[in-house]
PDB file of N, CA and C in Angstrom:
ATOM      1  N   MET A  91      12.833   2.153   5.858  1.00 58.00           N
ATOM      2  CA  MET A  91      12.670   2.511   4.467  1.00 58.00           C
ATOM      3  C   MET A  91      11.909   3.830   4.401  1.00 58.00           C
ATOM      4  N   GLU A  92      12.374   4.739   3.587  1.00 79.00           N
ATOM      5  CA  GLU A  92      11.701   6.010   3.397  1.00 79.00           C
ATOM      6  C   GLU A  92      10.656   5.888   2.294  1.00 79.00           C
ATOM      7  N   ALA A  93       9.700   6.812   2.301  1.00 77.00           N
ATOM      8  CA  ALA A  93       8.621   6.774   1.312  1.00 77.00           C
ATOM      9  C   ALA A  93       9.154   6.772  -0.113  1.00 77.00           C
ATOM     10  N   ARG A  94      10.187   7.535  -0.387  1.00 82.00           N
ATOM     11  CA  ARG A  94      10.766   7.581  -1.736  1.00 82.00           C
ATOM     12  C   ARG A  94      11.336   6.216  -2.125  1.00 82.00           C
ATOM     13  N   HIS A  95      11.959   5.548  -1.151  1.00 89.00           N
ATOM     14  CA  HIS A  95      12.521   4.227  -1.419  1.00 89.00           C
ATOM     15  C   HIS A  95      11.428   3.182  -1.673  1.00 89.00           C
ATOM     16  N   VAL A  96      10.304   3.325  -1.001  1.00 91.00           N
ATOM     17  CA  VAL A  96       9.179   2.414  -1.244  1.00 91.00           C
ATOM     18  C   VAL A  96       8.733   2.541  -2.702  1.00 91.00           C
ATOM     19  N   HIS A  97       8.602   3.775  -3.158  1.00 88.00           N
ATOM     20  CA  HIS A  97       8.198   4.029  -4.542  1.00 88.00           C
ATOM     21  C   HIS A  97       9.187   3.369  -5.508  1.00 88.00           C
ATOM     22  N   LEU A  98      10.468   3.564  -5.294  1.00 91.00           N
ATOM     23  CA  LEU A  98      11.497   2.995  -6.166  1.00 91.00           C
ATOM     24  C   LEU A  98      11.551   1.470  -6.062  1.00 91.00           C
ATOM     25  N   TRP A  99      11.381   0.942  -4.856  1.00 92.00           N
ATOM     26  CA  TRP A  99      11.408  -0.499  -4.623  1.00 92.00           C
ATOM     27  C   TRP A  99      10.326  -1.193  -5.442  1.00 92.00           C
ATOM     28  N   VAL A 100       9.117  -0.652  -5.403  1.00 94.00           N
ATOM     29  CA  VAL A 100       8.006  -1.252  -6.152  1.00 94.00           C
ATOM     30  C   VAL A 100       8.208  -1.053  -7.655  1.00 94.00           C
ATOM     31  N   ALA A 101       8.613   0.135  -8.054  1.00 92.00           N
ATOM     32  CA  ALA A 101       8.812   0.413  -9.481  1.00 92.00           C
ATOM     33  C   ALA A 101       9.865  -0.515 -10.091  1.00 92.00           C
ATOM     34  N   GLY A 102      10.839  -0.915  -9.299  1.00 93.00           N
ATOM     35  CA  GLY A 102      11.874  -1.802  -9.803  1.00 93.00           C
ATOM     36  C   GLY A 102      11.476  -3.267  -9.841  1.00 93.00           C
ATOM     37  N   ARG A 103      10.335  -3.609  -9.274  1.00 93.00           N
ATOM     38  CA  ARG A 103       9.932  -5.011  -9.188  1.00 93.00           C
ATOM     39  C   ARG A 103       8.704  -5.389 -10.011  1.00 93.00           C
ATOM     40  N   VAL A 104       7.838  -4.441 -10.278  1.00 92.00           N
ATOM     41  CA  VAL A 104       6.633  -4.740 -11.065  1.00 92.00           C
ATOM     42  C   VAL A 104       6.449  -3.685 -12.152  1.00 92.00           C
ATOM     43  N   ARG A 105       5.797  -4.103 -13.218  1.00 89.00           N
ATOM     44  CA  ARG A 105       5.544  -3.200 -14.343  1.00 89.00           C
ATOM     45  C   ARG A 105       4.067  -2.817 -14.346  1.00 89.00           C
ATOM     46  N   HIS A 106       3.738  -1.919 -13.463  1.00 93.00           N
ATOM     47  CA  HIS A 106       2.371  -1.386 -13.408  1.00 93.00           C
ATOM     48  C   HIS A 106       2.507   0.085 -13.052  1.00 93.00           C
ATOM     49  N   LEU A 107       1.964   0.945 -13.876  1.00 93.00           N
ATOM     50  CA  LEU A 107       2.159   2.381 -13.693  1.00 93.00           C
ATOM     51  C   LEU A 107       1.688   2.905 -12.340  1.00 93.00           C
ATOM     52  N   ASP A 108       0.624   2.348 -11.793  1.00 95.00           N
ATOM     53  CA  ASP A 108       0.056   2.861 -10.552  1.00 95.00           C
ATOM     54  C   ASP A 108       0.614   2.200  -9.296  1.00 95.00           C
ATOM     55  N   ALA A 109       1.270   1.062  -9.429  1.00 96.00           N
ATOM     56  CA  ALA A 109       1.737   0.319  -8.252  1.00 96.00           C
ATOM     57  C   ALA A 109       2.665   1.141  -7.346  1.00 96.00           C
ATOM     58  N   PRO A 110       3.649   1.877  -7.864  1.00 96.00           N
ATOM     59  CA  PRO A 110       4.514   2.664  -6.975  1.00 96.00           C
ATOM     60  C   PRO A 110       3.748   3.736  -6.185  1.00 96.00           C
ATOM     61  N   THR A 111       2.801   4.382  -6.837  1.00 95.00           N
ATOM     62  CA  THR A 111       2.007   5.411  -6.152  1.00 95.00           C
ATOM     63  C   THR A 111       1.139   4.786  -5.063  1.00 95.00           C
ATOM     64  N   ILE A 112       0.528   3.667  -5.371  1.00 96.00           N
ATOM     65  CA  ILE A 112      -0.294   2.970  -4.377  1.00 96.00           C
ATOM     66  C   ILE A 112       0.563   2.554  -3.187  1.00 96.00           C
ATOM     67  N   ALA A 113       1.734   1.979  -3.449  1.00 96.00           N
ATOM     68  CA  ALA A 113       2.629   1.555  -2.369  1.00 96.00           C
ATOM     69  C   ALA A 113       3.024   2.745  -1.497  1.00 96.00           C
ATOM     70  N   HIS A 114       3.326   3.853  -2.133  1.00 94.00           N
ATOM     71  CA  HIS A 114       3.693   5.066  -1.396  1.00 94.00           C
ATOM     72  C   HIS A 114       2.567   5.504  -0.466  1.00 94.00           C
ATOM     73  N   GLU A 115       1.350   5.541  -0.977  1.00 93.00           N
ATOM     74  CA  GLU A 115       0.206   5.969  -0.168  1.00 93.00           C
ATOM     75  C   GLU A 115      -0.081   4.994   0.980  1.00 93.00           C
ATOM     76  N   LEU A 116       0.058   3.698   0.732  1.00 94.00           N
ATOM     77  CA  LEU A 116      -0.120   2.711   1.801  1.00 94.00           C
ATOM     78  C   LEU A 116       0.921   2.922   2.894  1.00 94.00           C
ATOM     79  N   TYR A 117       2.174   3.101   2.480  1.00 94.00           N
ATOM     80  CA  TYR A 117       3.277   3.307   3.417  1.00 94.00           C
ATOM     81  C   TYR A 117       3.048   4.562   4.264  1.00 94.00           C
ATOM     82  N   VAL A 118       2.711   5.655   3.603  1.00 92.00           N
ATOM     83  CA  VAL A 118       2.500   6.920   4.308  1.00 92.00           C
ATOM     84  C   VAL A 118       1.331   6.815   5.296  1.00 92.00           C
ATOM     85  N   ALA A 119       0.280   6.120   4.925  1.00 90.00           N
ATOM     86  CA  ALA A 119      -0.869   5.968   5.825  1.00 90.00           C
ATOM     87  C   ALA A 119      -0.469   5.251   7.111  1.00 90.00           C
ATOM     88  N   ILE A 120       0.304   4.179   6.987  1.00 91.00           N
ATOM     89  CA  ILE A 120       0.719   3.430   8.176  1.00 91.00           C
ATOM     90  C   ILE A 120       1.707   4.246   9.000  1.00 91.00           C
ATOM     91  N   LEU A 121       2.671   4.859   8.344  1.00 90.00           N
ATOM     92  CA  LEU A 121       3.661   5.674   9.044  1.00 90.00           C
ATOM     93  C   LEU A 121       3.010   6.857   9.757  1.00 90.00           C
ATOM     94  N   SER A 122       2.032   7.482   9.117  1.00 87.00           N
ATOM     95  CA  SER A 122       1.338   8.631   9.710  1.00 87.00           C
ATOM     96  C   SER A 122       0.524   8.271  10.940  1.00 87.00           C
ATOM     97  N   SER A 123       0.185   7.001  11.084  1.00 87.00           N
ATOM     98  CA  SER A 123      -0.596   6.575  12.246  1.00 87.00           C
ATOM     99  C   SER A 123       0.267   6.523  13.509  1.00 87.00           C
ATOM    100  N   GLY A 124       1.572   6.751  13.347  1.00 89.00           N
ATOM    101  CA  GLY A 124       2.473   6.725  14.494  1.00 89.00           C
ATOM    102  C   GLY A 124       3.273   5.445  14.604  1.00 89.00           C
ATOM    103  N   ALA A 125       3.134   4.564  13.643  1.00 91.00           N
ATOM    104  CA  ALA A 125       3.867   3.296  13.664  1.00 91.00           C
ATOM    105  C   ALA A 125       5.368   3.571  13.589  1.00 91.00           C
ATOM    106  N   PRO A 126       6.155   2.942  14.473  1.00 92.00           N
ATOM    107  CA  PRO A 126       7.601   3.148  14.430  1.00 92.00           C
ATOM    108  C   PRO A 126       8.264   2.436  13.251  1.00 92.00           C
ATOM    109  N   ALA A 127       7.579   1.462  12.668  1.00 92.00           N
ATOM    110  CA  ALA A 127       8.107   0.719  11.530  1.00 92.00           C
ATOM    111  C   ALA A 127       6.942   0.272  10.665  1.00 92.00           C
ATOM    112  N   VAL A 128       7.215   0.140   9.373  1.00 94.00           N
ATOM    113  CA  VAL A 128       6.200  -0.311   8.420  1.00 94.00           C
ATOM    114  C   VAL A 128       6.784  -1.484   7.651  1.00 94.00           C
ATOM    115  N   GLU A 129       6.046  -2.586   7.614  1.00 96.00           N
ATOM    116  CA  GLU A 129       6.455  -3.750   6.837  1.00 96.00           C
ATOM    117  C   GLU A 129       5.710  -3.728   5.515  1.00 96.00           C
ATOM    118  N   MET A 130       6.453  -3.697   4.420  1.00 96.00           N
ATOM    119  CA  MET A 130       5.861  -3.682   3.084  1.00 96.00           C
ATOM    120  C   MET A 130       6.036  -5.045   2.445  1.00 96.00           C
ATOM    121  N   THR A 131       4.971  -5.549   1.821  1.00 96.00           N
ATOM    122  CA  THR A 131       5.079  -6.788   1.056  1.00 96.00           C
ATOM    123  C   THR A 131       4.477  -6.567  -0.327  1.00 96.00           C
ATOM    124  N   LEU A 132       5.025  -7.286  -1.274  1.00 96.00           N
ATOM    125  CA  LEU A 132       4.582  -7.224  -2.650  1.00 96.00           C
ATOM    126  C   LEU A 132       4.404  -8.663  -3.110  1.00 96.00           C
ATOM    127  N   SER A 133       3.196  -9.007  -3.548  1.00 94.00           N
ATOM    128  CA  SER A 133       2.900 -10.363  -3.990  1.00 94.00           C
ATOM    129  C   SER A 133       2.353 -10.307  -5.408  1.00 94.00           C
ATOM    130  N   THR A 134       2.765 -11.268  -6.217  1.00 92.00           N
ATOM    131  CA  THR A 134       2.240 -11.341  -7.569  1.00 92.00           C
ATOM    132  C   THR A 134       1.699 -12.743  -7.820  1.00 92.00           C
ATOM    133  N   ALA A 135       0.625 -12.794  -8.575  1.00 88.00           N
ATOM    134  CA  ALA A 135       0.025 -14.070  -8.983  1.00 88.00           C
ATOM    135  C   ALA A 135      -0.619 -13.832 -10.333  1.00 88.00           C
ATOM    136  N   GLY A 136       0.005 -14.351 -11.366  1.00 87.00           N
ATOM    137  CA  GLY A 136      -0.518 -14.095 -12.705  1.00 87.00           C
ATOM    138  C   GLY A 136      -0.516 -12.603 -12.969  1.00 87.00           C
ATOM    139  N   PRO A 137      -1.638 -12.058 -13.407  1.00 89.00           N
ATOM    140  CA  PRO A 137      -1.696 -10.624 -13.702  1.00 89.00           C
ATOM    141  C   PRO A 137      -1.957  -9.744 -12.473  1.00 89.00           C
ATOM    142  N   ARG A 138      -2.099 -10.345 -11.307  1.00 93.00           N
ATOM    143  CA  ARG A 138      -2.434  -9.573 -10.101  1.00 93.00           C
ATOM    144  C   ARG A 138      -1.182  -9.181  -9.324  1.00 93.00           C
ATOM    145  N   ILE A 139      -1.228  -7.969  -8.788  1.00 96.00           N
ATOM    146  CA  ILE A 139      -0.178  -7.455  -7.910  1.00 96.00           C
ATOM    147  C   ILE A 139      -0.873  -6.979  -6.637  1.00 96.00           C
ATOM    148  N   ARG A 140      -0.428  -7.514  -5.509  1.00 97.00           N
ATOM    149  CA  ARG A 140      -0.999  -7.109  -4.227  1.00 97.00           C
ATOM    150  C   ARG A 140       0.100  -6.457  -3.401  1.00 97.00           C
ATOM    151  N   ILE A 141      -0.180  -5.258  -2.919  1.00 97.00           N
ATOM    152  CA  ILE A 141       0.757  -4.486  -2.115  1.00 97.00           C
ATOM    153  C   ILE A 141       0.153  -4.333  -0.727  1.00 97.00           C
ATOM    154  N   THR A 142       0.944  -4.645   0.295  1.00 97.00           N
ATOM    155  CA  THR A 142       0.457  -4.559   1.673  1.00 97.00           C
ATOM    156  C   THR A 142       1.431  -3.761   2.518  1.00 97.00           C
ATOM    157  N   ALA A 143       0.897  -2.914   3.375  1.00 96.00           N
ATOM    158  CA  ALA A 143       1.693  -2.160   4.342  1.00 96.00           C
ATOM    159  C   ALA A 143       1.140  -2.487   5.721  1.00 96.00           C
ATOM    160  N   LEU A 144       2.016  -2.939   6.623  1.00 96.00           N
ATOM    161  CA  LEU A 144       1.596  -3.332   7.973  1.00 96.00           C
ATOM    162  C   LEU A 144       2.339  -2.543   9.036  1.00 96.00           C
ATOM    163  N   GLY A 145       1.616  -2.195  10.076  1.00 94.00           N
ATOM    164  CA  GLY A 145       2.207  -1.595  11.258  1.00 94.00           C
ATOM    165  C   GLY A 145       2.055  -2.560  12.416  1.00 94.00           C
ATOM    166  N   PRO A 146       2.596  -2.219  13.591  1.00 95.00           N
ATOM    167  CA  PRO A 146       2.552  -3.131  14.723  1.00 95.00           C
ATOM    168  C   PRO A 146       1.238  -3.124  15.508  1.00 95.00           C
ATOM    169  N   GLU A 147       0.404  -2.119  15.298  1.00 92.00           N
ATOM    170  CA  GLU A 147      -0.838  -1.991  16.080  1.00 92.00           C
ATOM    171  C   GLU A 147      -2.015  -1.709  15.155  1.00 92.00           C
ATOM    172  N   GLN A 148      -3.222  -1.882  15.687  1.00 91.00           N
ATOM    173  CA  GLN A 148      -4.419  -1.607  14.901  1.00 91.00           C
ATOM    174  C   GLN A 148      -4.455  -0.137  14.496  1.00 91.00           C
ATOM    175  N   LEU A 149      -4.920   0.099  13.293  1.00 85.00           N
ATOM    176  CA  LEU A 149      -4.985   1.453  12.753  1.00 85.00           C
ATOM    177  C   LEU A 149      -6.222   2.193  13.241  1.00 85.00           C
ATOM    178  N   PRO A 150      -6.062   3.437  13.637  1.00 80.00           N
ATOM    179  CA  PRO A 150      -7.243   4.258  13.899  1.00 80.00           C
ATOM    180  C   PRO A 150      -7.994   4.476  12.588  1.00 80.00           C
ATOM    181  N   LEU A 151      -9.279   4.662  12.644  1.00 73.00           N
ATOM    182  CA  LEU A 151     -10.120   4.806  11.456  1.00 73.00           C
ATOM    183  C   LEU A 151      -9.610   5.891  10.522  1.00 73.00           C
ATOM    184  N   LEU A 152      -9.121   6.997  11.051  1.00 67.00           N
ATOM    185  CA  LEU A 152      -8.632   8.099  10.223  1.00 67.00           C
ATOM    186  C   LEU A 152      -7.558   7.642   9.246  1.00 67.00           C
ATOM    187  N   TYR A 153      -6.659   6.774   9.676  1.00 64.00           N
ATOM    188  CA  TYR A 153      -5.549   6.362   8.824  1.00 64.00           C
ATOM    189  C   TYR A 153      -5.923   5.239   7.878  1.00 64.00           C
ATOM    190  N   SER A 154      -6.964   4.511   8.203  1.00 63.00           N
ATOM    191  CA  SER A 154      -7.386   3.451   7.291  1.00 63.00           C
ATOM    192  C   SER A 154      -8.366   3.965   6.245  1.00 63.00           C
ATOM    193  N   HIS A 155      -8.845   5.182   6.401  1.00 66.00           N
ATOM    194  CA  HIS A 155      -9.770   5.753   5.421  1.00 66.00           C
ATOM    195  C   HIS A 155      -9.567   7.255   5.279  1.00 66.00           C
ATOM    196  N   GLY A 156      -8.326   7.705   5.420  1.00 67.00           N
ATOM    197  CA  GLY A 156      -8.001   9.122   5.333  1.00 67.00           C
ATOM    198  C   GLY A 156      -7.840   9.598   3.895  1.00 67.00           C
ATOM    199  N   PRO A 157      -7.224  10.760   3.711  1.00 74.00           N
ATOM    200  CA  PRO A 157      -7.088  11.354   2.378  1.00 74.00           C
ATOM    201  C   PRO A 157      -6.368  10.459   1.362  1.00 74.00           C
ATOM    202  N   GLY A 158      -5.322   9.766   1.777  1.00 81.00           N
ATOM    203  CA  GLY A 158      -4.602   8.885   0.867  1.00 81.00           C
ATOM    204  C   GLY A 158      -5.453   7.717   0.397  1.00 81.00           C
ATOM    205  N   TRP A 159      -6.475   7.387   1.177  1.00 83.00           N
ATOM    206  CA  TRP A 159      -7.348   6.268   0.828  1.00 83.00           C
ATOM    207  C   TRP A 159      -8.070   6.537  -0.489  1.00 83.00           C
ATOM    208  N   GLN A 160      -8.407   7.799  -0.752  1.00 88.00           N
ATOM    209  CA  GLN A 160      -9.072   8.152  -2.006  1.00 88.00           C
ATOM    210  C   GLN A 160      -8.148   7.888  -3.194  1.00 88.00           C
ATOM    211  N   ILE A 161      -6.874   8.148  -3.029  1.00 91.00           N
ATOM    212  CA  ILE A 161      -5.909   7.871  -4.092  1.00 91.00           C
ATOM    213  C   ILE A 161      -5.801   6.366  -4.307  1.00 91.00           C
ATOM    214  N   ILE A 162      -5.677   5.630  -3.204  1.00 92.00           N
ATOM    215  CA  ILE A 162      -5.543   4.174  -3.285  1.00 92.00           C
ATOM    216  C   ILE A 162      -6.759   3.555  -3.953  1.00 92.00           C
ATOM    217  N   THR A 163      -7.946   3.912  -3.509  1.00 91.00           N
ATOM    218  CA  THR A 163      -9.156   3.312  -4.079  1.00 91.00           C
ATOM    219  C   THR A 163      -9.405   3.760  -5.509  1.00 91.00           C
ATOM    220  N   GLY A 164      -8.914   4.934  -5.872  1.00 93.00           N
ATOM    221  CA  GLY A 164      -9.058   5.405  -7.237  1.00 93.00           C
ATOM    222  C   GLY A 164      -8.158   4.665  -8.220  1.00 93.00           C
ATOM    223  N   LEU A 165      -7.009   4.178  -7.728  1.00 95.00           N
ATOM    224  CA  LEU A 165      -6.046   3.508  -8.596  1.00 95.00           C
ATOM    225  C   LEU A 165      -6.121   1.979  -8.550  1.00 95.00           C
ATOM    226  N   ALA A 166      -6.501   1.433  -7.403  1.00 96.00           N
ATOM    227  CA  ALA A 166      -6.506  -0.024  -7.225  1.00 96.00           C
ATOM    228  C   ALA A 166      -7.817  -0.636  -7.715  1.00 96.00           C
ATOM    229  N   ASN A 167      -7.737  -1.905  -8.121  1.00 95.00           N
ATOM    230  CA  ASN A 167      -8.948  -2.635  -8.481  1.00 95.00           C
ATOM    231  C   ASN A 167      -9.768  -2.943  -7.240  1.00 95.00           C
ATOM    232  N   ILE A 168      -9.096  -3.418  -6.182  1.00 95.00           N
ATOM    233  CA  ILE A 168      -9.724  -3.646  -4.884  1.00 95.00           C
ATOM    234  C   ILE A 168      -8.707  -3.302  -3.804  1.00 95.00           C
ATOM    235  N   SER A 169      -9.201  -2.982  -2.616  1.00 94.00           N
ATOM    236  CA  SER A 169      -8.316  -2.627  -1.507  1.00 94.00           C
ATOM    237  C   SER A 169      -9.069  -2.838  -0.202  1.00 94.00           C
ATOM    238  N   GLY A 170      -8.332  -2.824   0.890  1.00 92.00           N
ATOM    239  CA  GLY A 170      -8.986  -3.006   2.169  1.00 92.00           C
ATOM    240  C   GLY A 170      -8.037  -2.950   3.346  1.00 92.00           C
ATOM    241  N   LEU A 171      -8.590  -3.245   4.476  1.00 92.00           N
ATOM    242  CA  LEU A 171      -7.884  -3.306   5.749  1.00 92.00           C
ATOM    243  C   LEU A 171      -7.513  -4.768   5.990  1.00 92.00           C
ATOM    244  N   THR A 172      -6.307  -5.020   6.485  1.00 94.00           N
ATOM    245  CA  THR A 172      -5.917  -6.400   6.766  1.00 94.00           C
ATOM    246  C   THR A 172      -6.815  -6.978   7.857  1.00 94.00           C
ATOM    247  N   THR A 173      -6.902  -8.283   7.933  1.00 94.00           N
ATOM    248  CA  THR A 173      -7.810  -8.925   8.885  1.00 94.00           C
ATOM    249  C   THR A 173      -7.472  -8.595  10.334  1.00 94.00           C
ATOM    250  N   ASP A 174      -6.202  -8.339  10.642  1.00 94.00           N
ATOM    251  CA  ASP A 174      -5.828  -7.965  12.007  1.00 94.00           C
ATOM    252  C   ASP A 174      -5.978  -6.463  12.251  1.00 94.00           C
ATOM    253  N   GLU A 175      -6.385  -5.717  11.215  1.00 91.00           N
ATOM    254  CA  GLU A 175      -6.603  -4.271  11.255  1.00 91.00           C
ATOM    255  C   GLU A 175      -5.336  -3.475  11.555  1.00 91.00           C
ATOM    256  N   CYS A 176      -4.179  -4.079  11.300  1.00 94.00           N
ATOM    257  CA  CYS A 176      -2.898  -3.403  11.512  1.00 94.00           C
ATOM    258  C   CYS A 176      -2.309  -2.874  10.203  1.00 94.00           C
ATOM    259  N   GLY A 177      -2.981  -3.122   9.102  1.00 94.00           N
ATOM    260  CA  GLY A 177      -2.415  -2.706   7.830  1.00 94.00           C
ATOM    261  C   GLY A 177      -3.452  -2.494   6.757  1.00 94.00           C
ATOM    262  N   LEU A 178      -2.970  -2.029   5.628  1.00 94.00           N
ATOM    263  CA  LEU A 178      -3.795  -1.769   4.468  1.00 94.00           C
ATOM    264  C   LEU A 178      -3.221  -2.526   3.278  1.00 94.00           C
ATOM    265  N   TRP A 179      -4.070  -2.898   2.338  1.00 96.00           N
ATOM    266  CA  TRP A 179      -3.612  -3.586   1.140  1.00 96.00           C
ATOM    267  C   TRP A 179      -4.384  -3.067  -0.062  1.00 96.00           C
ATOM    268  N   ALA A 180      -3.774  -3.246  -1.221  1.00 96.00           N
ATOM    269  CA  ALA A 180      -4.413  -2.888  -2.476  1.00 96.00           C
ATOM    270  C   ALA A 180      -3.966  -3.865  -3.543  1.00 96.00           C
ATOM    271  N   GLN A 181      -4.854  -4.154  -4.464  1.00 97.00           N
ATOM    272  CA  GLN A 181      -4.560  -5.088  -5.536  1.00 97.00           C
ATOM    273  C   GLN A 181      -4.848  -4.443  -6.881  1.00 97.00           C
ATOM    274  N   VAL A 182      -3.937  -4.645  -7.821  1.00 95.00           N
ATOM    275  CA  VAL A 182      -4.112  -4.138  -9.174  1.00 95.00           C
ATOM    276  C   VAL A 182      -3.822  -5.268 -10.161  1.00 95.00           C
ATOM    277  N   GLY A 183      -4.306  -5.106 -11.374  1.00 87.00           N
ATOM    278  CA  GLY A 183      -3.970  -6.018 -12.452  1.00 87.00           C
ATOM    279  C   GLY A 183      -2.813  -5.426 -13.238  1.00 87.00           C
ATOM    280  N   THR A 184      -2.339  -6.144 -14.219  1.00 58.00           N
ATOM    281  CA  THR A 184      -1.199  -5.643 -14.979  1.00 58.00           C
ATOM    282  C   THR A 184      -1.615  -4.879 -16.230  1.00 58.00           C
ATOM    283  N   SER A 185      -2.894  -4.656 -16.403  1.00 53.00           N
ATOM    284  CA  SER A 185      -3.362  -4.011 -17.629  1.00 53.00           C
ATOM    285  C   SER A 185      -3.250  -2.491 -17.608  1.00 53.00           C
ATOM    286  N   ARG A 186      -3.058  -1.878 -16.473  1.00 44.00           N
ATOM    287  CA  ARG A 186      -2.992  -0.413 -16.411  1.00 44.00           C
ATOM    288  C   ARG A 186      -1.611   0.104 -16.602  1.00 44.00           C
TER     289      ARG A 186
END
């Protein structure tokens, strides 16, 4: 999946203005770390939307807190590194 397709994929599934941008930044961060593939998941529960991007290996610190991280943290309600440290996630509500 290309970064543009990630943006469109999320935009077509949830109604939150920032969700496509957040998904794009998560995807680019994992891909930029050298991951040959990125697994994207989108979960919803009530008003919450959680977007996760996973790679096959642990992320170097630069990619888990690089320039795109400022965009993600600025738009998401909460965000973080997955417990296995192979991915990043962000959560937003539906009010934005």
